[in-house]
Amino acid sequence: MLNIDLNGKRALVAGVADDGGFGFAIAKALAEAGASVCVGTWPPALNIFLNMLERGKMDASRTLSSGSLLTFEKIYPLDAMYDRIEDIPEDVRTSKRYKDVGDCSINGVGERLVADFGERPLDIVVHSLANGPEVKKPLLEVSRGGYLGALSASAYSLVSMVQRWGPLLRDDGSFVSLTYMASERVIPGYGGGMSSAKAALESDTRTLAFEACRVNTISAGPLASRAASAIGIIEKMVEYVSENAPLTDKLTAEEVGRVAAFLSSPLASAITGNTVYVDKGYHAMGMAVPQTTG
Ligand SMILES: NC(=O)c1ccc[n+]([C@@H]2O[C@H](COP(=O)([O-])OP(=O)(O)OC[C@H]3O[C@@H](n4cnc5c(N)ncnc54)[C@H](O)[C@@H]3O)[C@@H](O)[C@H]2O)c1
């Protein structure tokens, strides 16, 4: 039988703070395939996440097909805005959510992985995070800071991870990230420079595939995750895609999780530098489907 076998592999999924987004579904799919999974969680969301885990609030979604619960080997505080501890501004470092988490920079998480598991601790890295401080503003109104903030959190973070965590990968290791078609087509409402950040992420995926290691990005259809709800129009986006895509059932995070597990597996050993659409085929459409009324 041809199956996705990730036994003996270790994954780090960066961008998990609840059970509603792509990162959680990817972590679960990787665990279903046999990988041990560590996650990176944004410090402002860390305590709520740990509390929810502890109080069993996510037990239903953590249940694997074997009946056991998805467990994270480690949960690392991670702020992907910062490459090294020195980059974290003093006021952030000493603030309530950061003062007890230690070095949550990308470099710091790499050092912790090596301390916990040895020199080359990883096989799979998943970049499942994005942030655009001015996402609700149209590009025409976005400030320089808002634009660069979106690029920094959502695109440069991948470059920095490949720089710092690439050397921690064992042979045949790979990266996968999440992008959105606003990079190449206009999605009204997906503002704040986030469309530019996704374009950069896709372009960097190609260049990093040449320069560094196997790396792909999944262009996912809309999902009402916590991050997407911040955009303010996610329900409309989900509805629009299900009305106009070739496949009309709504995209689930699990469907994206399975593709990420495949791309991270030896079965995908010849796929790199790719933007892989997991969007019910919506990207292929050139015209909205006329809606029947009544
Ligand atoms: N939901 C959608 O409709 C959709 C569609 C296509 C692509 N995506 C992409 O999928 C990825 C995951 O998003 P999601 O929609 O599943 O939402 P999500 O809320 O599950 O994930 C986003 C995560 O990013 C984390 N984060 C934000 N800033 C961070 C930082 N500076 N450092 C570390 N972590 C940080 C948040 O805490 C959160 O856990 C993102 O790249 C997003 O752009 C989402």
GROMACS .gro file of N, CA and C and ligand atoms in nm, residues 14-24 40-45 78-82 98 127-131 153-154 157 161 177-181 190 194 198 201 218-229 231 234 237-238 251, ligand 1:
model
  218
   14ALA      N    1   0.513   2.606   1.296
   14ALA     CA    2   0.518   2.742   1.351
   14ALA      C    3   0.387   2.813   1.320
   15GLY      N    4   0.313   2.851   1.425
   15GLY     CA    5   0.186   2.921   1.404
   15GLY      C    6   0.066   2.838   1.447
   16VAL      N    7   0.075   2.781   1.568
   16VAL     CA    8  -0.040   2.707   1.622
   16VAL      C    9  -0.072   2.768   1.759
   17ALA      N   10  -0.196   2.816   1.775
   17ALA     CA   11  -0.235   2.871   1.905
   17ALA      C   12  -0.379   2.833   1.940
   18ASP      N   13  -0.442   2.756   1.853
   18ASP     CA   14  -0.575   2.702   1.882
   18ASP      C   15  -0.598   2.586   1.785
   19ASP      N   16  -0.721   2.533   1.785
   19ASP     CA   17  -0.745   2.418   1.698
   19ASP      C   18  -0.828   2.455   1.575
   20GLY      N   19  -0.832   2.587   1.542
   20GLY     CA   20  -0.920   2.630   1.433
   20GLY      C   21  -0.852   2.662   1.302
   21GLY      N   22  -0.719   2.658   1.299
   21GLY     CA   23  -0.651   2.704   1.178
   21GLY      C   24  -0.581   2.593   1.103
   22PHE      N   25  -0.508   2.632   1.000
   22PHE     CA   26  -0.437   2.534   0.918
   22PHE      C   27  -0.323   2.468   0.996
   23GLY      N   28  -0.254   2.546   1.081
   23GLY     CA   29  -0.139   2.490   1.153
   23GLY      C   30  -0.178   2.369   1.237
   24PHE      N   31  -0.289   2.381   1.309
   24PHE     CA   32  -0.334   2.269   1.394
   24PHE      C   33  -0.367   2.148   1.308
   40GLY      N   34   0.536   2.599   1.741
   40GLY     CA   35   0.583   2.732   1.781
   40GLY      C   36   0.460   2.819   1.797
   41THR      N   37   0.449   2.883   1.912
   41THR     CA   38   0.328   2.960   1.944
   41THR      C   39   0.365   3.104   1.979
   42TRP      N   40   0.290   3.196   1.922
   42TRP     CA   41   0.313   3.340   1.943
   42TRP      C   42   0.292   3.374   2.091
   43PRO      N   43   0.389   3.437   2.157
   43PRO     CA   44   0.375   3.462   2.302
   43PRO      C   45   0.242   3.525   2.345
   44PRO      N   46   0.188   3.622   2.271
   44PRO     CA   47   0.060   3.679   2.319
   44PRO      C   48  -0.054   3.576   2.324
   45ALA      N   49  -0.040   3.466   2.249
   45ALA     CA   50  -0.148   3.365   2.246
   45ALA      C   51  -0.114   3.241   2.329
   78LEU      N   52   0.733   3.146   2.022
   78LEU     CA   53   0.800   3.193   1.900
   78LEU      C   54   0.737   3.322   1.853
   79ASP      N   55   0.818   3.425   1.837
   79ASP     CA   56   0.772   3.545   1.768
   79ASP      C   57   0.854   3.561   1.642
   80ALA      N   58   0.790   3.535   1.530
   80ALA     CA   59   0.860   3.530   1.400
   80ALA      C   60   0.895   3.668   1.346
   81MET      N   61   0.866   3.773   1.423
   81MET     CA   62   0.909   3.909   1.385
   81MET      C   63   1.057   3.930   1.419
   82TYR      N   64   1.111   3.840   1.503
   82TYR     CA   65   1.246   3.865   1.555
   82TYR      C   66   1.340   3.750   1.519
   98TYR      N   67   0.583   3.844   2.746
   98TYR     CA   68   0.715   3.803   2.697
   98TYR      C   69   0.816   3.780   2.807
  127HIS      N   70   0.555   2.658   0.809
  127HIS     CA   71   0.537   2.801   0.838
  127HIS      C   72   0.389   2.829   0.816
  128SER      N   73   0.316   2.844   0.926
  128SER     CA   74   0.172   2.864   0.914
  128SER      C   75   0.132   2.987   0.993
  129LEU      N   76   0.194   3.098   0.960
  129LEU     CA   77   0.165   3.220   1.034
  129LEU      C   78   0.170   3.341   0.943
  130ALA      N   79   0.095   3.440   0.983
  130ALA     CA   80   0.091   3.565   0.908
  130ALA      C   81   0.036   3.672   1.000
  131ASN      N   82   0.074   3.795   0.973
  131ASN     CA   83   0.018   3.906   1.048
  131ASN      C   84   0.032   4.033   0.966
  153ALA      N   85   0.643   3.996   0.917
  153ALA     CA   86   0.583   3.882   0.991
  153ALA      C   87   0.546   3.768   0.897
  154SER      N   88   0.503   3.801   0.776
  154SER     CA   89   0.439   3.699   0.692
  154SER      C   90   0.528   3.642   0.583
  157SER      N   91   0.979   3.620   0.759
  157SER     CA   92   0.986   3.515   0.862
  157SER      C   93   1.022   3.380   0.801
  161MET      N   94   1.357   3.170   0.884
  161MET     CA   95   1.349   3.030   0.932
  161MET      C   96   1.437   2.939   0.847
  177SER      N   97   0.494   2.622   0.351
  177SER     CA   98   0.426   2.738   0.408
  177SER      C   99   0.286   2.749   0.349
  178LEU      N  100   0.214   2.850   0.398
  178LEU     CA  101   0.076   2.872   0.353
  178LEU      C  102   0.065   3.007   0.287
  179THR      N  103   0.008   3.009   0.166
  179THR     CA  104  -0.011   3.136   0.100
  179THR      C  105  -0.156   3.149   0.057
  180TYR      N  106  -0.186   3.259  -0.010
  180TYR     CA  107  -0.324   3.286  -0.050
  180TYR      C  108  -0.323   3.356  -0.185
  181MET      N  109  -0.422   3.326  -0.268
  181MET     CA  110  -0.420   3.374  -0.406
  181MET      C  111  -0.431   3.526  -0.422
  190TYR      N  112  -0.854   4.221   0.129
  190TYR     CA  113  -0.733   4.157   0.182
  190TYR      C  114  -0.620   4.258   0.171
  194MET      N  115  -0.085   4.271   0.283
  194MET     CA  116  -0.082   4.125   0.297
  194MET      C  117  -0.074   4.057   0.160
  198LYS      N  118   0.219   3.793   0.052
  198LYS     CA  119   0.200   3.658  -0.004
  198LYS      C  120   0.272   3.644  -0.138
  201LEU      N  121   0.622   3.579  -0.046
  201LEU     CA  122   0.636   3.442   0.007
  201LEU      C  123   0.646   3.340  -0.107
  218ILE      N  124   0.161   2.616   0.003
  218ILE     CA  125   0.024   2.574  -0.029
  218ILE      C  126  -0.063   2.699  -0.041
  219SER      N  127  -0.122   2.719  -0.157
  219SER     CA  128  -0.216   2.830  -0.174
  219SER      C  129  -0.354   2.777  -0.138
  220ALA      N  130  -0.393   2.807  -0.015
  220ALA     CA  131  -0.517   2.750   0.039
  220ALA      C  132  -0.636   2.841   0.010
  221GLY      N  133  -0.750   2.781  -0.005
  221GLY     CA  134  -0.874   2.859  -0.015
  221GLY      C  135  -0.909   2.917   0.121
  222PRO      N  136  -1.009   3.006   0.124
  222PRO     CA  137  -1.043   3.071   0.251
  222PRO      C  138  -1.102   2.975   0.355
  223LEU      N  139  -1.063   3.000   0.480
  223LEU     CA  140  -1.110   2.921   0.595
  223LEU      C  141  -1.132   3.019   0.710
  224ALA      N  142  -1.239   3.002   0.783
  224ALA     CA  143  -1.270   3.097   0.891
  224ALA      C  144  -1.189   3.067   1.017
  225SER      N  145  -1.058   3.080   1.007
  225SER     CA  146  -0.969   3.063   1.122
  225SER      C  147  -0.972   3.191   1.205
  226ARG      N  148  -0.902   3.188   1.319
  226ARG     CA  149  -0.895   3.308   1.402
  226ARG      C  150  -0.826   3.423   1.328
  227ALA      N  151  -0.713   3.392   1.260
  227ALA     CA  152  -0.640   3.497   1.188
  227ALA      C  153  -0.727   3.554   1.076
  228ALA      N  154  -0.795   3.466   1.004
  228ALA     CA  155  -0.874   3.512   0.889
  228ALA      C  156  -0.992   3.595   0.936
  229SER      N  157  -1.044   3.566   1.055
  229SER     CA  158  -1.158   3.642   1.103
  229SER      C  159  -1.120   3.789   1.125
  231ILE      N  160  -0.963   3.968   0.924
  231ILE     CA  161  -0.977   4.041   0.797
  231ILE      C  162  -1.116   4.104   0.789
  234ILE      N  163  -1.424   3.722   0.609
  234ILE     CA  164  -1.390   3.583   0.577
  234ILE      C  165  -1.514   3.500   0.544
  237MET      N  166  -1.595   3.548   0.193
  237MET     CA  167  -1.496   3.486   0.105
  237MET      C  168  -1.522   3.335   0.093
  238VAL      N  169  -1.552   3.272   0.207
  238VAL     CA  170  -1.579   3.128   0.207
  238VAL      C  171  -1.703   3.098   0.122
  251LEU      N  172  -1.404   2.411   0.177
  251LEU     CA  173  -1.270   2.361   0.210
  251LEU      C  174  -1.259   2.336   0.361
  295LIG     N1  175  -0.763   3.122   0.670
  295LIG     C1  176  -0.754   3.149   0.541
  295LIG     O1  177  -0.855   3.180   0.476
  295LIG     C2  178  -0.622   3.136   0.473
  295LIG     C3  179  -0.617   3.118   0.333
  295LIG     C4  180  -0.493   3.102   0.271
  295LIG     C5  181  -0.377   3.107   0.347
  295LIG     N2  182  -0.384   3.124   0.484
  295LIG     C6  183  -0.259   3.127   0.560
  295LIG     O2  184  -0.254   3.018   0.649
  295LIG     C7  185  -0.159   3.049   0.753
  295LIG     C8  186  -0.221   3.014   0.887
  295LIG     O3  187  -0.329   3.099   0.913
  295LIG     P1  188  -0.473   3.050   0.959
  295LIG     O4  189  -0.572   3.121   0.874
  295LIG     O5  190  -0.476   2.904   0.967
  295LIG     O6  191  -0.491   3.117   1.103
  295LIG     P2  192  -0.437   3.083   1.246
  295LIG     O7  193  -0.492   3.188   1.335
  295LIG     O8  194  -0.462   2.940   1.283
  295LIG     O9  195  -0.278   3.095   1.230
  295LIG     C9  196  -0.206   3.214   1.231
  295LIG    C10  197  -0.106   3.201   1.345
  295LIG    O10  198  -0.005   3.299   1.329
  295LIG    C11  199   0.036   3.333   1.460
  295LIG     N3  200   0.118   3.455   1.454
  295LIG    C12  201   0.080   3.580   1.418
  295LIG     N4  202   0.189   3.661   1.425
  295LIG    C13  203   0.293   3.587   1.466
  295LIG    C14  204   0.429   3.613   1.495
  295LIG     N5  205   0.480   3.736   1.483
  295LIG     N6  206   0.508   3.512   1.537
  295LIG    C15  207   0.459   3.386   1.551
  295LIG     N7  208   0.331   3.354   1.525
  295LIG    C16  209   0.249   3.454   1.484
  295LIG    C17  210  -0.095   3.346   1.536
  295LIG    O11  211  -0.077   3.340   1.675
  295LIG    C18  212  -0.169   3.223   1.482
  295LIG    O12  213  -0.142   3.111   1.565
  295LIG    C19  214  -0.124   3.196   0.735
  295LIG    O13  215  -0.003   3.209   0.663
  295LIG    C20  216  -0.240   3.247   0.649
  295LIG    O14  217  -0.208   3.363   0.576
  295LIG    C21  218  -0.503   3.138   0.547
   0.00000   0.00000   0.00000
